PDB file of C-alpha atoms in Angstrom:
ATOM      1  CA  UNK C 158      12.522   7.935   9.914  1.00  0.00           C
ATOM      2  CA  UNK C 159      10.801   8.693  13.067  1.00  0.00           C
ATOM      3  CA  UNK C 160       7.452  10.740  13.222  1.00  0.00           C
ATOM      4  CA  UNK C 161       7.627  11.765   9.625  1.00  0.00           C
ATOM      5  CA  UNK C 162       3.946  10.185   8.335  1.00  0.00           C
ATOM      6  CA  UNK C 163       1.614  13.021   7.965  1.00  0.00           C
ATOM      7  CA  UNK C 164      -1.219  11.509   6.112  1.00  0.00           C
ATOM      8  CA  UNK C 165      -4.637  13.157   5.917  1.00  0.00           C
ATOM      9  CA  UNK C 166      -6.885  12.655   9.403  1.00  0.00           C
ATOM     10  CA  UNK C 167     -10.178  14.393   7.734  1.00  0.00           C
ATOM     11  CA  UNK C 168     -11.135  14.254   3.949  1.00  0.00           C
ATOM     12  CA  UNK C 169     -10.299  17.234   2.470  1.00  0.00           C
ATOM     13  CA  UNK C 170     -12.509  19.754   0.528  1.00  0.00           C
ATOM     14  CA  UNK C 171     -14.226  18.767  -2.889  1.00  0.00           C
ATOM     15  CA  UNK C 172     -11.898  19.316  -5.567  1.00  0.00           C
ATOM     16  CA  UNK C 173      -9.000  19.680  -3.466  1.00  0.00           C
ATOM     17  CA  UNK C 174      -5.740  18.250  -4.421  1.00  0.00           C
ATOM     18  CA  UNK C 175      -4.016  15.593  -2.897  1.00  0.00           C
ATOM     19  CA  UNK C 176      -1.536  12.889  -3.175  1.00  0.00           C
ATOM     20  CA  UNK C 177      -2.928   8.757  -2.760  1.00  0.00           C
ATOM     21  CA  UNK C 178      -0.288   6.688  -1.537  1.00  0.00           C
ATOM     22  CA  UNK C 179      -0.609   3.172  -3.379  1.00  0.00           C
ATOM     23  CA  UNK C 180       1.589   0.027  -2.727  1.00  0.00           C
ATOM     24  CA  UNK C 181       1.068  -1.694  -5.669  1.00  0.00           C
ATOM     25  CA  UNK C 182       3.211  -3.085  -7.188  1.00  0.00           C
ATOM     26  CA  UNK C 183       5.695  -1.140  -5.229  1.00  0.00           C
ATOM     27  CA  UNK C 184       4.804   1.997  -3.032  1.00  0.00           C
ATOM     28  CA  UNK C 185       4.087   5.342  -5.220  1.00  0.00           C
ATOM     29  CA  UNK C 186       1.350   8.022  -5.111  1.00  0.00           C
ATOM     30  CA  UNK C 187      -0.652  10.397  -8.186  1.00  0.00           C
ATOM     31  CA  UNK C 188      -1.520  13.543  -7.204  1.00  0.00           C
ATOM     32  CA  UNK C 189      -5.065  13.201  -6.775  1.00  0.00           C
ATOM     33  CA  UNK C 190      -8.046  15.391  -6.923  1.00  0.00           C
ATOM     34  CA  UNK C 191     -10.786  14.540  -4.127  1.00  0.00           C
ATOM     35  CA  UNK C 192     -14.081  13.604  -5.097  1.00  0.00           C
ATOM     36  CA  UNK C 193     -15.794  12.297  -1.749  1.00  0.00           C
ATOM     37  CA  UNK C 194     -16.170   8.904  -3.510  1.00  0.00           C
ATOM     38  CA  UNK C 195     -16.768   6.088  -0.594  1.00  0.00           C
ATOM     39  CA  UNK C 196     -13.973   4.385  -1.817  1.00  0.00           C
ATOM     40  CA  UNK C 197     -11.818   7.278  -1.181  1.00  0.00           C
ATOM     41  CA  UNK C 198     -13.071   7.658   1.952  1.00  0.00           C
ATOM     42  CA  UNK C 199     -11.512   3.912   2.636  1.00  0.00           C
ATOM     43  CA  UNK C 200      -8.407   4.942   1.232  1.00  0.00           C
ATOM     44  CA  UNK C 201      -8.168   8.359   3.944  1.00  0.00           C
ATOM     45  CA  UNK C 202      -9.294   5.301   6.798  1.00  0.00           C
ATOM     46  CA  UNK C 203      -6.111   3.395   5.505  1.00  0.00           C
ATOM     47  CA  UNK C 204      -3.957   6.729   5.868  1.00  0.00           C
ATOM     48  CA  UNK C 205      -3.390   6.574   2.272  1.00  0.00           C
ATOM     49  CA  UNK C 206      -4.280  10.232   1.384  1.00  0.00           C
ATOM     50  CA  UNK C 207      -1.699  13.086   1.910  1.00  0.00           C
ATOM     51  CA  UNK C 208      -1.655  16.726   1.612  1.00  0.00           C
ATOM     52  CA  UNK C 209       1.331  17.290   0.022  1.00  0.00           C
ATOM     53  CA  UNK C 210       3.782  15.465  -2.193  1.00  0.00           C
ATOM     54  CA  UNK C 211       6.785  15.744   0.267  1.00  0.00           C
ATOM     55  CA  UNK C 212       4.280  13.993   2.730  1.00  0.00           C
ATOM     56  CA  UNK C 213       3.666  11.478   0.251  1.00  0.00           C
ATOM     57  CA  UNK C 214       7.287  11.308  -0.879  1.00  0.00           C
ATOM     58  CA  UNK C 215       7.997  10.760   3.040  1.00  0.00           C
ATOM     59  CA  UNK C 216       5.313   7.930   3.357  1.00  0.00           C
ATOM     60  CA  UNK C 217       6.238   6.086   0.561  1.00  0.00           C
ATOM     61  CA  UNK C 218      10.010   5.881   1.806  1.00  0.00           C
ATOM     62  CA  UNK C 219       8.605   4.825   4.893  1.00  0.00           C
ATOM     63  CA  UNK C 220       6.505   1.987   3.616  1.00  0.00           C
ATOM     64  CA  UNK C 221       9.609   0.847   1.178  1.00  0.00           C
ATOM     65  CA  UNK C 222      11.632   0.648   4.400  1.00  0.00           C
ATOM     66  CA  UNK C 223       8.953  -0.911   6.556  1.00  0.00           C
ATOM     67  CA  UNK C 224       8.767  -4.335   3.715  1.00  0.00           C
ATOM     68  CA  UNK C 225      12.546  -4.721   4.232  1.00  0.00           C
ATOM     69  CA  UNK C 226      12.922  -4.204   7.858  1.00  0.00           C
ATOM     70  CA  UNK C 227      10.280  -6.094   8.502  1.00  0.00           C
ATOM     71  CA  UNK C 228      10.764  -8.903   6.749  1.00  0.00           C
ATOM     72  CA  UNK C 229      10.076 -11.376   9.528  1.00  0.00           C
ATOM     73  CA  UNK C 230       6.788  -9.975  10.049  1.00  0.00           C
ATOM     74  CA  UNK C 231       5.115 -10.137   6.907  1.00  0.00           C
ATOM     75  CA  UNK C 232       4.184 -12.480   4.592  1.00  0.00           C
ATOM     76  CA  UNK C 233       4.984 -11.632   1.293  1.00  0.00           C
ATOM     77  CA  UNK C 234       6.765 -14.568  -0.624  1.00  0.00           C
ATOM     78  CA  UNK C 235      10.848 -14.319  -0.920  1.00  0.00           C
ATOM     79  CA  UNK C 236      10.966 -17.602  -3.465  1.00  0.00           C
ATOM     80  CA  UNK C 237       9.644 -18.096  -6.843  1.00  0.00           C
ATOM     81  CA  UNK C 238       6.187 -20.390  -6.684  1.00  0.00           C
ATOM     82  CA  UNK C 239       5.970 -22.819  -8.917  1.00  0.00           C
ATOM     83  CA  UNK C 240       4.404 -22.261 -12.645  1.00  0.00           C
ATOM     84  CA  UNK C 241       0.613 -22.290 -12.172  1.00  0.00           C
ATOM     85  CA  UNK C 242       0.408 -21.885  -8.551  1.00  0.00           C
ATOM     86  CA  UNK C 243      -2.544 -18.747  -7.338  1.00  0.00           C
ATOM     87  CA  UNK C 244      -0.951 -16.010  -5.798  1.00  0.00           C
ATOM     88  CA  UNK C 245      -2.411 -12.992  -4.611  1.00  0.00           C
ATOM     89  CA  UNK C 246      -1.564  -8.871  -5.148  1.00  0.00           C
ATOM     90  CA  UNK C 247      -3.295  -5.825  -4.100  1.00  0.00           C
ATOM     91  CA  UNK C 248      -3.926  -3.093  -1.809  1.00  0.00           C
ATOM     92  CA  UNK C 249      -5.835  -5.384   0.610  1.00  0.00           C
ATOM     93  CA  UNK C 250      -8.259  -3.013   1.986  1.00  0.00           C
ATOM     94  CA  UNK C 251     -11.475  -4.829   0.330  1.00  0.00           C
ATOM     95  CA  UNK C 252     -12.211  -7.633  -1.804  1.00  0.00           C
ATOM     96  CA  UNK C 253     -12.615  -5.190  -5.024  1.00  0.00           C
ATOM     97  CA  UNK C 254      -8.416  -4.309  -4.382  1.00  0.00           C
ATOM     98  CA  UNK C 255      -7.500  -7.733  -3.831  1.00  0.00           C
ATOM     99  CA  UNK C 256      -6.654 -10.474  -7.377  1.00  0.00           C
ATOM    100  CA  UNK C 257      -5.255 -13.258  -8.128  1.00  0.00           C
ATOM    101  CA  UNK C 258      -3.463 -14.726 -10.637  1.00  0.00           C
ATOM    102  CA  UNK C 259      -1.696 -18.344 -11.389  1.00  0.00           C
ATOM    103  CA  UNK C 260       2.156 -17.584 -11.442  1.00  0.00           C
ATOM    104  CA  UNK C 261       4.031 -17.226 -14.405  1.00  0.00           C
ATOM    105  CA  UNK C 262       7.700 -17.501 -13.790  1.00  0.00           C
ATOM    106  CA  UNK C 263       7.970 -15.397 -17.664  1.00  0.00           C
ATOM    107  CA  UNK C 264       5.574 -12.762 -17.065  1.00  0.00           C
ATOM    108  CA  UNK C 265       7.072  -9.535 -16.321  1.00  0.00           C
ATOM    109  CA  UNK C 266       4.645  -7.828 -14.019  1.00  0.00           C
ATOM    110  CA  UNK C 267       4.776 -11.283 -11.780  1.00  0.00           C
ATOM    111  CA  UNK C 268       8.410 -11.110 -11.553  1.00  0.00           C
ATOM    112  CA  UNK C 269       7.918  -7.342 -10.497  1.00  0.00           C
ATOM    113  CA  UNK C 270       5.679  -8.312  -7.831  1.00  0.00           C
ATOM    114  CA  UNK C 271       7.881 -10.554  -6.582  1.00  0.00           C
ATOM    115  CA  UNK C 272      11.049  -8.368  -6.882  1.00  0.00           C
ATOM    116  CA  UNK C 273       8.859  -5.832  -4.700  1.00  0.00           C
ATOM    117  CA  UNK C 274       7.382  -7.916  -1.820  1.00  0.00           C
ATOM    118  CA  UNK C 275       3.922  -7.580  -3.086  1.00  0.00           C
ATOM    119  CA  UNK C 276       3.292 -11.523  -3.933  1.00  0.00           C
ATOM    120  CA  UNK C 277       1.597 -13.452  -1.788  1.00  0.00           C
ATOM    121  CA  UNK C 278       0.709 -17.164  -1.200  1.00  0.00           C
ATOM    122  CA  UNK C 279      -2.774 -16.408   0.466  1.00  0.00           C
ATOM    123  CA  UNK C 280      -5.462 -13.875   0.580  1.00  0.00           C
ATOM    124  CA  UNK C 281      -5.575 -13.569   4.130  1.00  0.00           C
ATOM    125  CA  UNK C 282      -1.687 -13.234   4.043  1.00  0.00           C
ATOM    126  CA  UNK C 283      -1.729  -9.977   2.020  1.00  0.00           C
ATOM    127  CA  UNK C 284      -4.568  -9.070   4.046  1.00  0.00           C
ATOM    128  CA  UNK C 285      -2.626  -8.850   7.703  1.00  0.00           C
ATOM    129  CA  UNK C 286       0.224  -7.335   5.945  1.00  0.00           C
ATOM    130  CA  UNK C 287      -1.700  -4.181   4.943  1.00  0.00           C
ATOM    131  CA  UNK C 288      -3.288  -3.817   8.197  1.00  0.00           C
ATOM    132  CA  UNK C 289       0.575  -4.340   9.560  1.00  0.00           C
ATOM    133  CA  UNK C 290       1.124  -1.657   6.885  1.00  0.00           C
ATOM    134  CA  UNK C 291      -1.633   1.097   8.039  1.00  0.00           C
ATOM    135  CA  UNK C 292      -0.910   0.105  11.975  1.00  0.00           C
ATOM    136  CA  UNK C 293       2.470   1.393  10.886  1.00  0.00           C
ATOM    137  CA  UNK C 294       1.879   4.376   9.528  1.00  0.00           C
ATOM    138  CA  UNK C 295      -0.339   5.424  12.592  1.00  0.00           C
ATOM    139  CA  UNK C 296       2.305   5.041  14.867  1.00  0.00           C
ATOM    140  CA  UNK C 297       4.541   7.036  12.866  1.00  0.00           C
ATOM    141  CA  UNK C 298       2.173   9.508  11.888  1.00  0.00           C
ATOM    142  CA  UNK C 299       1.565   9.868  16.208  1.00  0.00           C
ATOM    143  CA  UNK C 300       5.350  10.020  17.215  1.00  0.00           C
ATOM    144  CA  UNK C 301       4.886  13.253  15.244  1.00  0.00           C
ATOM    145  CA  UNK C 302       1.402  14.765  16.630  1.00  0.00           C
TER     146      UNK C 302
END
């Protein structure tokens, strides 16, 4: 995919729909009606909001992609932690997006993160690899513009 990112660059009007692109546990989007909430505003910063489902479709692809082929990059734990260790899961773009958990090796949702790349052995770990994440998506979105 090359230039294909066209995530929001202004907030659009109130009441306006568009698509949030979330990565957790694995990338997806909800269509999304804008409020103006600050934390919204974050998530447009992050180049998480998108006018149109196809642009959102696009995006998440991308992202999906970008945890595979970038592998060496990021952080995201490829091994099963032992029972009870903390790990961390979230968007990463504040503290309020960001929890942790002790792992359990029989809990579904923790295998899920796992499976996904979205399970992480540090806070500041999952942290960077957003930021990789949204430095990513700005380049592609500007190969395009």
């Amino acid at each position: 995919m090359s230039g294909q990112v066209n995530y929001l660059v202004e907030a659009p009007e109130l009441g306006q729909e568009c698509y949030l692109l979330c990565i957790k546990p694995k990338p997806f989007y909800v269509l999304y009606e804008w409020r103006g909430f600050f934390f919204e505003k974050e998530r447009l910063a992050l180049h998480r909001i998108y006018p149109t489902k196809e642009d959102v479709e696009r995006a998440s692809e991308f992202v999906k992609d970008f945890f595979i082929s970038h592998k060496e990059q990021l952080n995201y734990l490829t091994s099963k932690p032992e029972p009870g260790t903390e790990v961390w899961y979230g968007y990463g773009s504040n503290s309020k997006d960001i929890e942790s958990a002790n792992f359990n090796p029989k809990n579904t949702f923790h295998q899920g993160l796992l499976e996904t790349f979205q399970l992480y052995g540090t806070r500041e770990d999952l942290i960077k690899d957003m930021n990789l994440i949204t430095e990513a998506l700005e380049k592609e979105y500007k190969k395009a513009h």
